[in-house]
mmCIF file of C-alpha atoms and ligand atoms in Angstrom:
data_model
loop_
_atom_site.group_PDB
_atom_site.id
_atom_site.type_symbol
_atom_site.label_atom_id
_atom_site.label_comp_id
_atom_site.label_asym_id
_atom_site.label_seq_id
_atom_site.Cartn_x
_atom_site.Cartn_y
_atom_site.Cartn_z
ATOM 1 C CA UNK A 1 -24.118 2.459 7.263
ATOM 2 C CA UNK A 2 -24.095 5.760 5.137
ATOM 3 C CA UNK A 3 -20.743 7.517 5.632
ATOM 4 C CA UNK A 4 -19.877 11.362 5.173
ATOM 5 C CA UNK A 5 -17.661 11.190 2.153
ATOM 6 C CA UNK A 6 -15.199 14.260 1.868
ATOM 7 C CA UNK A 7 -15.865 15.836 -1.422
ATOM 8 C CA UNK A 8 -14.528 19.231 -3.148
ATOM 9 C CA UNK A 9 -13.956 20.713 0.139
ATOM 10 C CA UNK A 10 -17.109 19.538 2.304
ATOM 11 C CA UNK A 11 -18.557 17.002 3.891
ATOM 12 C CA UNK A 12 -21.433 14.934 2.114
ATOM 13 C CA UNK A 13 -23.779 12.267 2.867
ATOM 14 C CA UNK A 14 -22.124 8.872 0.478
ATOM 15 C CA UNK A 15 -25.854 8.583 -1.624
ATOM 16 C CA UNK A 16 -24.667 12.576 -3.062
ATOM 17 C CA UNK A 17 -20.898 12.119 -3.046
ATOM 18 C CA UNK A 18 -20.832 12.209 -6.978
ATOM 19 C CA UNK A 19 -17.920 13.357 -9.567
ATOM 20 C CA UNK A 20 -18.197 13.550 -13.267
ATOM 21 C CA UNK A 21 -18.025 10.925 -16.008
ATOM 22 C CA UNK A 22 -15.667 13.206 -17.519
ATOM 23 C CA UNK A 23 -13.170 13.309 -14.543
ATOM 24 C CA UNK A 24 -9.755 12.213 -16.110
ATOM 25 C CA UNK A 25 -9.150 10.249 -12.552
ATOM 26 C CA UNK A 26 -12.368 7.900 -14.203
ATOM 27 C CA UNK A 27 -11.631 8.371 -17.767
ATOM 28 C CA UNK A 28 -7.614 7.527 -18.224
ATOM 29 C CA UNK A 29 -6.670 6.575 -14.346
ATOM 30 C CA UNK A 30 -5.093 9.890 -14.004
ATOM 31 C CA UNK A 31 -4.688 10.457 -10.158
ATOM 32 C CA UNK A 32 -3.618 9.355 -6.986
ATOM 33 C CA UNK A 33 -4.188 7.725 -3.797
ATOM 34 C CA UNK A 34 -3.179 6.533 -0.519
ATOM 35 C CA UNK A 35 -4.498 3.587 1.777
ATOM 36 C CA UNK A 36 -4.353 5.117 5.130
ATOM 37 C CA UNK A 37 -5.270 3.056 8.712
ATOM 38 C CA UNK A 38 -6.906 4.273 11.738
ATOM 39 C CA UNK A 39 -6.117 2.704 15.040
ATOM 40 C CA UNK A 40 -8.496 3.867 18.356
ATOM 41 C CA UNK A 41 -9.269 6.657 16.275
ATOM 42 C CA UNK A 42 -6.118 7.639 15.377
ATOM 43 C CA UNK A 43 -4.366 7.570 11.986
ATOM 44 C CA UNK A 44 -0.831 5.557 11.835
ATOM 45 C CA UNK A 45 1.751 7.237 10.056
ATOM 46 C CA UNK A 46 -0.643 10.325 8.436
ATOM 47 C CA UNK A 47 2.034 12.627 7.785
ATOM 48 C CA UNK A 48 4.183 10.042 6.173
ATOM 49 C CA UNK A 49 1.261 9.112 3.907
ATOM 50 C CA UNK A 50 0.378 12.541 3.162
ATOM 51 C CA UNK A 51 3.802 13.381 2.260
ATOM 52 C CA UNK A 52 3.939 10.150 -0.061
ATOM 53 C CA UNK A 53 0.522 11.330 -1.478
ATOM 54 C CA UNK A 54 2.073 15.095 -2.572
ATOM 55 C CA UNK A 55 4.987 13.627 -3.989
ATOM 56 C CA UNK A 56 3.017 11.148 -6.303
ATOM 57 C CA UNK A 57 1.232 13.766 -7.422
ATOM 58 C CA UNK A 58 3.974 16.446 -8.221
ATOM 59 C CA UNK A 59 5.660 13.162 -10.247
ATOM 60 C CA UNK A 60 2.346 13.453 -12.207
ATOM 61 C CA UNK A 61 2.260 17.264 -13.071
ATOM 62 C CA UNK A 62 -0.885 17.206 -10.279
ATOM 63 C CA UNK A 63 -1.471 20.443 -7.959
ATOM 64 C CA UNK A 64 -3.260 19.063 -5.283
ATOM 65 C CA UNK A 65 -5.116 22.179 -3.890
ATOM 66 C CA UNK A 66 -4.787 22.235 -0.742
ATOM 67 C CA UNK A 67 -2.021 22.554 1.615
ATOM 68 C CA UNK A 68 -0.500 19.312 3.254
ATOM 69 C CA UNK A 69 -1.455 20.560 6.459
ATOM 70 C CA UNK A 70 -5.473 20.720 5.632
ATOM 71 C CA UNK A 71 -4.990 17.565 3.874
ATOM 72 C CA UNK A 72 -4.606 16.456 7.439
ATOM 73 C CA UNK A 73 -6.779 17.717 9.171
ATOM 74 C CA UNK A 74 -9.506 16.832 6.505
ATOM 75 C CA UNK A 75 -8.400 13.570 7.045
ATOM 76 C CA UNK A 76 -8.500 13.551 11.015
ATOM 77 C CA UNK A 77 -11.976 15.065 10.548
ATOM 78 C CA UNK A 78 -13.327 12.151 8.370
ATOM 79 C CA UNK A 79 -12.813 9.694 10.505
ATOM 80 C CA UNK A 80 -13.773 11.886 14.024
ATOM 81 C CA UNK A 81 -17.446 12.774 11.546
ATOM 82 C CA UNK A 82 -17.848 8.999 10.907
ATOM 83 C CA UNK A 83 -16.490 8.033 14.241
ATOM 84 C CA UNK A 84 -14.408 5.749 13.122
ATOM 85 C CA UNK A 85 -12.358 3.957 15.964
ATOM 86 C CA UNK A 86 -10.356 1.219 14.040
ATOM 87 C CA UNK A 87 -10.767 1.374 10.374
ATOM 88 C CA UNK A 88 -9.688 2.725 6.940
ATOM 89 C CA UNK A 89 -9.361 5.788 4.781
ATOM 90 C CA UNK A 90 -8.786 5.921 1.132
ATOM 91 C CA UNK A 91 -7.711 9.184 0.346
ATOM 92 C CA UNK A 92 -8.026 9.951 -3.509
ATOM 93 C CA UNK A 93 -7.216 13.198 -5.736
ATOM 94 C CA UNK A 94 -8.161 12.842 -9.322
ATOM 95 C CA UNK A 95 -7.254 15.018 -12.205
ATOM 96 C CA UNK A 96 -10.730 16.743 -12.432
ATOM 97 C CA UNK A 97 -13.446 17.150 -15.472
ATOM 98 C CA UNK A 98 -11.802 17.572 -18.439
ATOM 99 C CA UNK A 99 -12.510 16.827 -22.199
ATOM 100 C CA UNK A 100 -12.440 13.578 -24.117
ATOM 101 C CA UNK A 101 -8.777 13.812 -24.325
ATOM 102 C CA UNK A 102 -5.449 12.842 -22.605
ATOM 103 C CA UNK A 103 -4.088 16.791 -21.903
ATOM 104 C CA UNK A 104 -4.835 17.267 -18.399
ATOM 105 C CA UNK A 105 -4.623 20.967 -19.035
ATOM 106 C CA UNK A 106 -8.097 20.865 -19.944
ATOM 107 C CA UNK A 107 -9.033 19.832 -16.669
ATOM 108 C CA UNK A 108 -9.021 22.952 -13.983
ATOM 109 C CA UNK A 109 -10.587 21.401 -10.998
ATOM 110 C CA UNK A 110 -8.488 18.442 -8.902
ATOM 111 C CA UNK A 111 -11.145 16.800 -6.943
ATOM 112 C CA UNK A 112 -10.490 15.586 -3.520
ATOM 113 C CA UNK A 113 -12.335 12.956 -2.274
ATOM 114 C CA UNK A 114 -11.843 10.978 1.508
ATOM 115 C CA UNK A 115 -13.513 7.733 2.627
ATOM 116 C CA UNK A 116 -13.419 6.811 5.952
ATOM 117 C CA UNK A 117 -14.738 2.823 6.681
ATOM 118 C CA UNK A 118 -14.582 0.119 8.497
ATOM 119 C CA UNK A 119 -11.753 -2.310 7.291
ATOM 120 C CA UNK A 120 -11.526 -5.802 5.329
ATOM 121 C CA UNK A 121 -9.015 -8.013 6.892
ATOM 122 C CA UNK A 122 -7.332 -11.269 6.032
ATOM 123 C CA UNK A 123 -8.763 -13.947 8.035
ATOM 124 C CA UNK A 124 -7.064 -14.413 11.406
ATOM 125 C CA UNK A 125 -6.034 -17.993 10.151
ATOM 126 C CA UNK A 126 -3.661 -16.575 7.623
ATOM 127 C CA UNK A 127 -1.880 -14.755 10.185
ATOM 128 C CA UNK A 128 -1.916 -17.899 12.796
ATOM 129 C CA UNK A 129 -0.876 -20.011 9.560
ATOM 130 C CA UNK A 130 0.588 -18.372 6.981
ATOM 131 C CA UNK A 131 -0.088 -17.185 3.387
ATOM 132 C CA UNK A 132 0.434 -19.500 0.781
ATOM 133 C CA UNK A 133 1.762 -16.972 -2.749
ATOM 134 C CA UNK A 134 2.683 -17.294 -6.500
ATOM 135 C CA UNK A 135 4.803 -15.714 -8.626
ATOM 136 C CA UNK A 136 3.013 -14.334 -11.358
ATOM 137 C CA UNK A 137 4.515 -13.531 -15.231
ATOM 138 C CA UNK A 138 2.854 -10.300 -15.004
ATOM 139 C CA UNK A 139 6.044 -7.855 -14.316
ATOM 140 C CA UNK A 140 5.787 -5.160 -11.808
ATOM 141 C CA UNK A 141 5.832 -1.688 -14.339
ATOM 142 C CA UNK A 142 8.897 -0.511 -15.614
ATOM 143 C CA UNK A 143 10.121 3.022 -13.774
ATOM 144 C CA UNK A 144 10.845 4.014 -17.479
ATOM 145 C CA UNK A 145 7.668 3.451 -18.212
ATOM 146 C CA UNK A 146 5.431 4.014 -14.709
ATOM 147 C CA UNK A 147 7.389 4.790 -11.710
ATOM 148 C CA UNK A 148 5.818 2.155 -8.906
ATOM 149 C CA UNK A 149 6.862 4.884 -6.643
ATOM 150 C CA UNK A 150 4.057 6.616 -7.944
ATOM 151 C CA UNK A 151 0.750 5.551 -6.021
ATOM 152 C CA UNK A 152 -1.510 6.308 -9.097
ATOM 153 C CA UNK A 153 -5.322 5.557 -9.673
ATOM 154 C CA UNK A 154 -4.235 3.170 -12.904
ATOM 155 C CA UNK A 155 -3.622 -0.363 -10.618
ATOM 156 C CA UNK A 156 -4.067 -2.410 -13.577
ATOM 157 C CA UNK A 157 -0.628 -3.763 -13.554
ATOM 158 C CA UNK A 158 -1.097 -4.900 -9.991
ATOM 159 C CA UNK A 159 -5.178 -6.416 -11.030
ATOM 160 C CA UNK A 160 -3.716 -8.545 -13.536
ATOM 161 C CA UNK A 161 -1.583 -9.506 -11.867
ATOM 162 C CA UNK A 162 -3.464 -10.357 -8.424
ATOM 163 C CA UNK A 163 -6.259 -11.640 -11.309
ATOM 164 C CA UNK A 164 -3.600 -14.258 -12.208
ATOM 165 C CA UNK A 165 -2.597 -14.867 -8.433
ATOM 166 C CA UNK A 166 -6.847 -15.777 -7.630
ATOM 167 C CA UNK A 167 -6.494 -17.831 -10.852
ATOM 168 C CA UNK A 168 -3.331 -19.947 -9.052
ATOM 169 C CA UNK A 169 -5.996 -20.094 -5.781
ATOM 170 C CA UNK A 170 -3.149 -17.371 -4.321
ATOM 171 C CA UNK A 171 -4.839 -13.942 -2.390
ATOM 172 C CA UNK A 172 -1.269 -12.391 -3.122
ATOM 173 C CA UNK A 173 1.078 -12.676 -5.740
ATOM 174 C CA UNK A 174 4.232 -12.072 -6.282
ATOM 175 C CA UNK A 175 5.913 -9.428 -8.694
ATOM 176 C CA UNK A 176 9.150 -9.855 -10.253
ATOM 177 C CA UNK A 177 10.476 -6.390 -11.973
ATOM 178 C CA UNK A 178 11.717 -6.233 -15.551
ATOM 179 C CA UNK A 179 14.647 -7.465 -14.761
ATOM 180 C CA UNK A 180 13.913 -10.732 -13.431
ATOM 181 C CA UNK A 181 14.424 -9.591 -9.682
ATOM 182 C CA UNK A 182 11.981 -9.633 -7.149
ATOM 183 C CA UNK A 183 9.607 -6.568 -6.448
ATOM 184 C CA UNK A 184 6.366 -6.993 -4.378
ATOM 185 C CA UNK A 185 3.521 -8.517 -4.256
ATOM 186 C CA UNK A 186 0.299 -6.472 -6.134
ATOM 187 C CA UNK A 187 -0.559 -4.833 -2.423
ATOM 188 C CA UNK A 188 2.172 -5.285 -0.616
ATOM 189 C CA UNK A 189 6.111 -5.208 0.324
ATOM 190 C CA UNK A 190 8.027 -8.564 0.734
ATOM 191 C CA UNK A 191 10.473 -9.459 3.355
ATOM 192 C CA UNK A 192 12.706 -12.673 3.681
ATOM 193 C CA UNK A 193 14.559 -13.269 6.889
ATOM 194 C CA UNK A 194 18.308 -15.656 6.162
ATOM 195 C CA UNK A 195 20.566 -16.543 9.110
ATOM 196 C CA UNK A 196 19.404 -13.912 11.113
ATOM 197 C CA UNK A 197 19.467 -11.032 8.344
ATOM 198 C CA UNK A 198 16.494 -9.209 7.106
ATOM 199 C CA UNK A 199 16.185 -8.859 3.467
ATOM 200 C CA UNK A 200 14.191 -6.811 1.293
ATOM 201 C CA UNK A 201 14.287 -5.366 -2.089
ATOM 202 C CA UNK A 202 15.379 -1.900 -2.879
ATOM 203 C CA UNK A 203 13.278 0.853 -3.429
ATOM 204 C CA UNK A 204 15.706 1.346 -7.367
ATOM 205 C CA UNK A 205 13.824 -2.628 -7.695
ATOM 206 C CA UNK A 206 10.800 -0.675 -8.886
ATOM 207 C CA UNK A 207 8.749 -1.093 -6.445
ATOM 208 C CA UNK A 208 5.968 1.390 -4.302
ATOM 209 C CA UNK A 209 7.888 2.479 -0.474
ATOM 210 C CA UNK A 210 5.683 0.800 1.612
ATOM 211 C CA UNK A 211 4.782 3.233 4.847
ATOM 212 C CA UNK A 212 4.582 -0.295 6.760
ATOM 213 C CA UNK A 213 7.865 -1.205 4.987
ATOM 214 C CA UNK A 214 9.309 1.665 6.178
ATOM 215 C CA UNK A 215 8.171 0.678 9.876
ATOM 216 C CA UNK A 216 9.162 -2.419 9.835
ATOM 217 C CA UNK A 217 12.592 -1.324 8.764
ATOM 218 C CA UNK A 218 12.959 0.836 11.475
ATOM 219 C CA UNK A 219 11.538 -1.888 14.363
ATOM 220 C CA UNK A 220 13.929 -4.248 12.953
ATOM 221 C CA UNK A 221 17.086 -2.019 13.150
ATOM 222 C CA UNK A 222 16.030 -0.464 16.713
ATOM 223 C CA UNK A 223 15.937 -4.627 17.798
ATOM 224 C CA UNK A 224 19.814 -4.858 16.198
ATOM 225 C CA UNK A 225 18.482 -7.048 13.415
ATOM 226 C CA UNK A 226 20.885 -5.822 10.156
ATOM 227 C CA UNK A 227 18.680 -5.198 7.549
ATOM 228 C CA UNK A 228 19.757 -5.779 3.633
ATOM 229 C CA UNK A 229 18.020 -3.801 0.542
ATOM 230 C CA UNK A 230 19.033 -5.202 -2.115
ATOM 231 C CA UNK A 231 18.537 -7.074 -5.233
ATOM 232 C CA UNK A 232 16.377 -10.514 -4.717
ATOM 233 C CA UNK A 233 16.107 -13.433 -6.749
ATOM 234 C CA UNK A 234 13.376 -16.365 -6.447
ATOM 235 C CA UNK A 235 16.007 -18.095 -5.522
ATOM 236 C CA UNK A 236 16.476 -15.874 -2.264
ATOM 237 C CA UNK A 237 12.952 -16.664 -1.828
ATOM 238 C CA UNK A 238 12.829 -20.382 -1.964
ATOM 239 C CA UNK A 239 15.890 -20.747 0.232
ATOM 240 C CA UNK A 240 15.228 -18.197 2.796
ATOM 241 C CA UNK A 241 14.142 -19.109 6.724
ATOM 242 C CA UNK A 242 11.410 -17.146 6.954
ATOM 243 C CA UNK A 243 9.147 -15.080 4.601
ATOM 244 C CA UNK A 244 6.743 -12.205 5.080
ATOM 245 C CA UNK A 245 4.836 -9.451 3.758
ATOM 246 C CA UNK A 246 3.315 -5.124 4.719
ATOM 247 C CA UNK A 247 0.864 -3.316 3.925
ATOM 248 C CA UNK A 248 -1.217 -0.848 5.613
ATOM 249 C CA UNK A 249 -4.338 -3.263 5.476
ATOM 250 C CA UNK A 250 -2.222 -6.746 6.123
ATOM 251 C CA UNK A 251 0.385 -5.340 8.274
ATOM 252 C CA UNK A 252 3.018 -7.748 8.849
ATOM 253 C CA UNK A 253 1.753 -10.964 7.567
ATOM 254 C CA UNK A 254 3.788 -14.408 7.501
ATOM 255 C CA UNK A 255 3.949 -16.489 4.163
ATOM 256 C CA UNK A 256 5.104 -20.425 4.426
ATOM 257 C CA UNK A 257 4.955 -21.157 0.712
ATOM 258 C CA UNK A 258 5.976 -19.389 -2.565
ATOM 259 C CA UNK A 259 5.260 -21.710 -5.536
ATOM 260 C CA UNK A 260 4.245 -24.839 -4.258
ATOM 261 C CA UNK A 261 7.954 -24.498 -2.102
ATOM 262 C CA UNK A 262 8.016 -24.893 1.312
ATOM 263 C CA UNK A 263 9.653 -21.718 2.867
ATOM 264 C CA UNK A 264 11.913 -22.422 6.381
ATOM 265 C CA UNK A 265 9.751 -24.545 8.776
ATOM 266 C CA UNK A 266 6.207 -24.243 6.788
ATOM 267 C CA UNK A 267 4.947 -21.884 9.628
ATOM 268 C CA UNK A 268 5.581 -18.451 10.868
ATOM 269 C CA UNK A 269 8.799 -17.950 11.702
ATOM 270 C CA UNK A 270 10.067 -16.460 15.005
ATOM 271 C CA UNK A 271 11.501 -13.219 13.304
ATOM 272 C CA UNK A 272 8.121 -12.544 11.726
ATOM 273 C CA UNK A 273 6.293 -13.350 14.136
ATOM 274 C CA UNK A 274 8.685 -10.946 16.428
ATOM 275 C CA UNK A 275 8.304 -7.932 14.095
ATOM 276 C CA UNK A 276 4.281 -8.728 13.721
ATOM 277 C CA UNK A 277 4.013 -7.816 17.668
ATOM 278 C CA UNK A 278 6.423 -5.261 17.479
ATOM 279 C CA UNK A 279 4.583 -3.565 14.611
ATOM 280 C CA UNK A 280 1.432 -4.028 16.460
ATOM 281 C CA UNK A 281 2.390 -2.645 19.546
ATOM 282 C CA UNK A 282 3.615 0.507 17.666
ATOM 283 C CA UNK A 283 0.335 1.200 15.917
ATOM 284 C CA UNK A 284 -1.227 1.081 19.510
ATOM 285 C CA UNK A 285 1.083 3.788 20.746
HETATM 286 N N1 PMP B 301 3.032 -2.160 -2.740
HETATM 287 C C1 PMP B 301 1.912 -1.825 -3.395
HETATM 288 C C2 PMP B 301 1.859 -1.996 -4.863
HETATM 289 C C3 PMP B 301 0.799 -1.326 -2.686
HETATM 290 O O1 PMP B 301 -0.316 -0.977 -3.330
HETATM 291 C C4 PMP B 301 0.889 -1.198 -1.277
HETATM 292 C C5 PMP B 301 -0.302 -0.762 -0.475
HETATM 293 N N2 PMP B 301 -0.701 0.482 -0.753
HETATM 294 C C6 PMP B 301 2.087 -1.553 -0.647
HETATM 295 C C7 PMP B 301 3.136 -2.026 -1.408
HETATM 296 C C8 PMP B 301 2.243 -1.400 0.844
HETATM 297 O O2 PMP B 301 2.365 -0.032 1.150
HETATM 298 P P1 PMP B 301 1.877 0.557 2.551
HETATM 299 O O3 PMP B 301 2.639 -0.140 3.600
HETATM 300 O O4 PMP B 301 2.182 2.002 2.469
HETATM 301 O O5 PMP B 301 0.418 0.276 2.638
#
């Protein structure tokens, strides 16, 4: 089905939804994005993605031009044009044509592109299941070097490393950050559940703050579950009772093994499985 693509401030059919080969965003990375969800036609969370979206650009020197407010309502309107009931929308903003160089001075004109489509899932049986994951020797990027906070359009760090995950026969792999502590997975936040407490690593672990994260944070603490950021090990992982991981495309999904290792009962525990209909129910509200 050709979609209306949002494109320098207009709708477009997808066949003429073009930028330049000399758009920085294609030529060095230089951009950013967000992976928003629609639910009955209704975006989850837009103003908390939008908000994300600004401040990954401002950490880039980007001036996104447009204000947060049309940013929303361009985004409402791509998925009302394409009548999109339950799907996705990848919001991008790239640096604009430039030269053959790195300064992004030389390119004036951001673009601003929105695609609204239906979604790719994991299978159902993953969720009924649970994920089997690796940990990968591919470290999640240093903040000194890339903040992870930073939703950029350069994701190589994550492809090599979900590259080496595929090779292991894994569709998610784990990150561990450059100090030896766990981060997230190469789409995705992690979660471990232990005696009742809900663990996951801190946002100073170097890792991207999940919007689903965030949710699941806040279902867990309005249930009286105590939630713990802080610094993981793969140890935590092995040993923990339950194990799962967000994302605006996954949601909550349960894992039963991280590196050939059984984790709690080898199926999705109650806890996850708790927080996967509570997370549900809230992106039907
Ligand atoms: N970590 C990384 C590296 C991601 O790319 C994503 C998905 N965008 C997430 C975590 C999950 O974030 P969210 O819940 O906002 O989709």
């Amino acid at each position: 089905m050709s979609r209306q693509i949002y494109i320098s401030g207009k709708f477009v059919p997808q066949e003429d939804a073009r930028i330049s080969v000399f758009d920085h965003g294609l030529l060095y990375g230089d951009g950013v994005f967000e992976g928003l969800r629609s639910y009955r036609g209704k975006v989850f969370r837009l103003r908390e993605h939008i908000v994300r979206l600004y401040e990954s650009a401002r950490a880039i020197w980007l001036e996104i031009p447009m204000s947060q407010e049309a940013m929303q309502g361009a985004v409402n309107e791509a998925v009302r044009v394409n009548k999109i009931d339950d799907g996705y929308v990848r919001l991008v903003v790239t640096r604009g044509a430039g030269t053959l160089g790195l300064d992004p001075n030389r390119c004036s004109n951001p673009q601003v592109i929105i695609i609204a489509d239906a979604i790719s899932l994991y299978p159902q049986e993953l969720y009924e299941k649970g994920l089997e994951i690796v940990t990968v020797s591919v470290q999640r990027t240093s903040p000194a070097a890339l903040s992870p906070r930073i939703k950029s359009l350069n994701y190589l760090n994550n492809i090599l490393a979900k590259i080496e995950g595929l090779q292991a026969g894994c569709i998610e792999a784990l990150m561990l950050n450059h100090k030896g502590e766990v981060a997230e997975c190469t789409g995705d936040n992690i979660f471990l559940v232990r005696r009742g407490l809900l663990y996951t690593p801190p946002l100073d672990a170097g890792i991207l703050g999940g919007i689903t994260r965030d949710a699941v944070i806040e279902i867990a603490k309005d249930t009286g579950i105590e939630v713990r950021e802080c610094a993981l090990t793969k140890h935590d992982v092995y040993v923990a009772d339950e194990c799962f991981l967000t994302g605006t495309a996954a949601e909550v999904v349960p894992v039963v093994k991280v590196d050939s290792r059984t984790i709690g009962a080898g199926k999705p525990g109650p806890m996850t499985c708790d927080l996967e209909k509570r997370f549900k129910k809230l992106t039907q509200e």
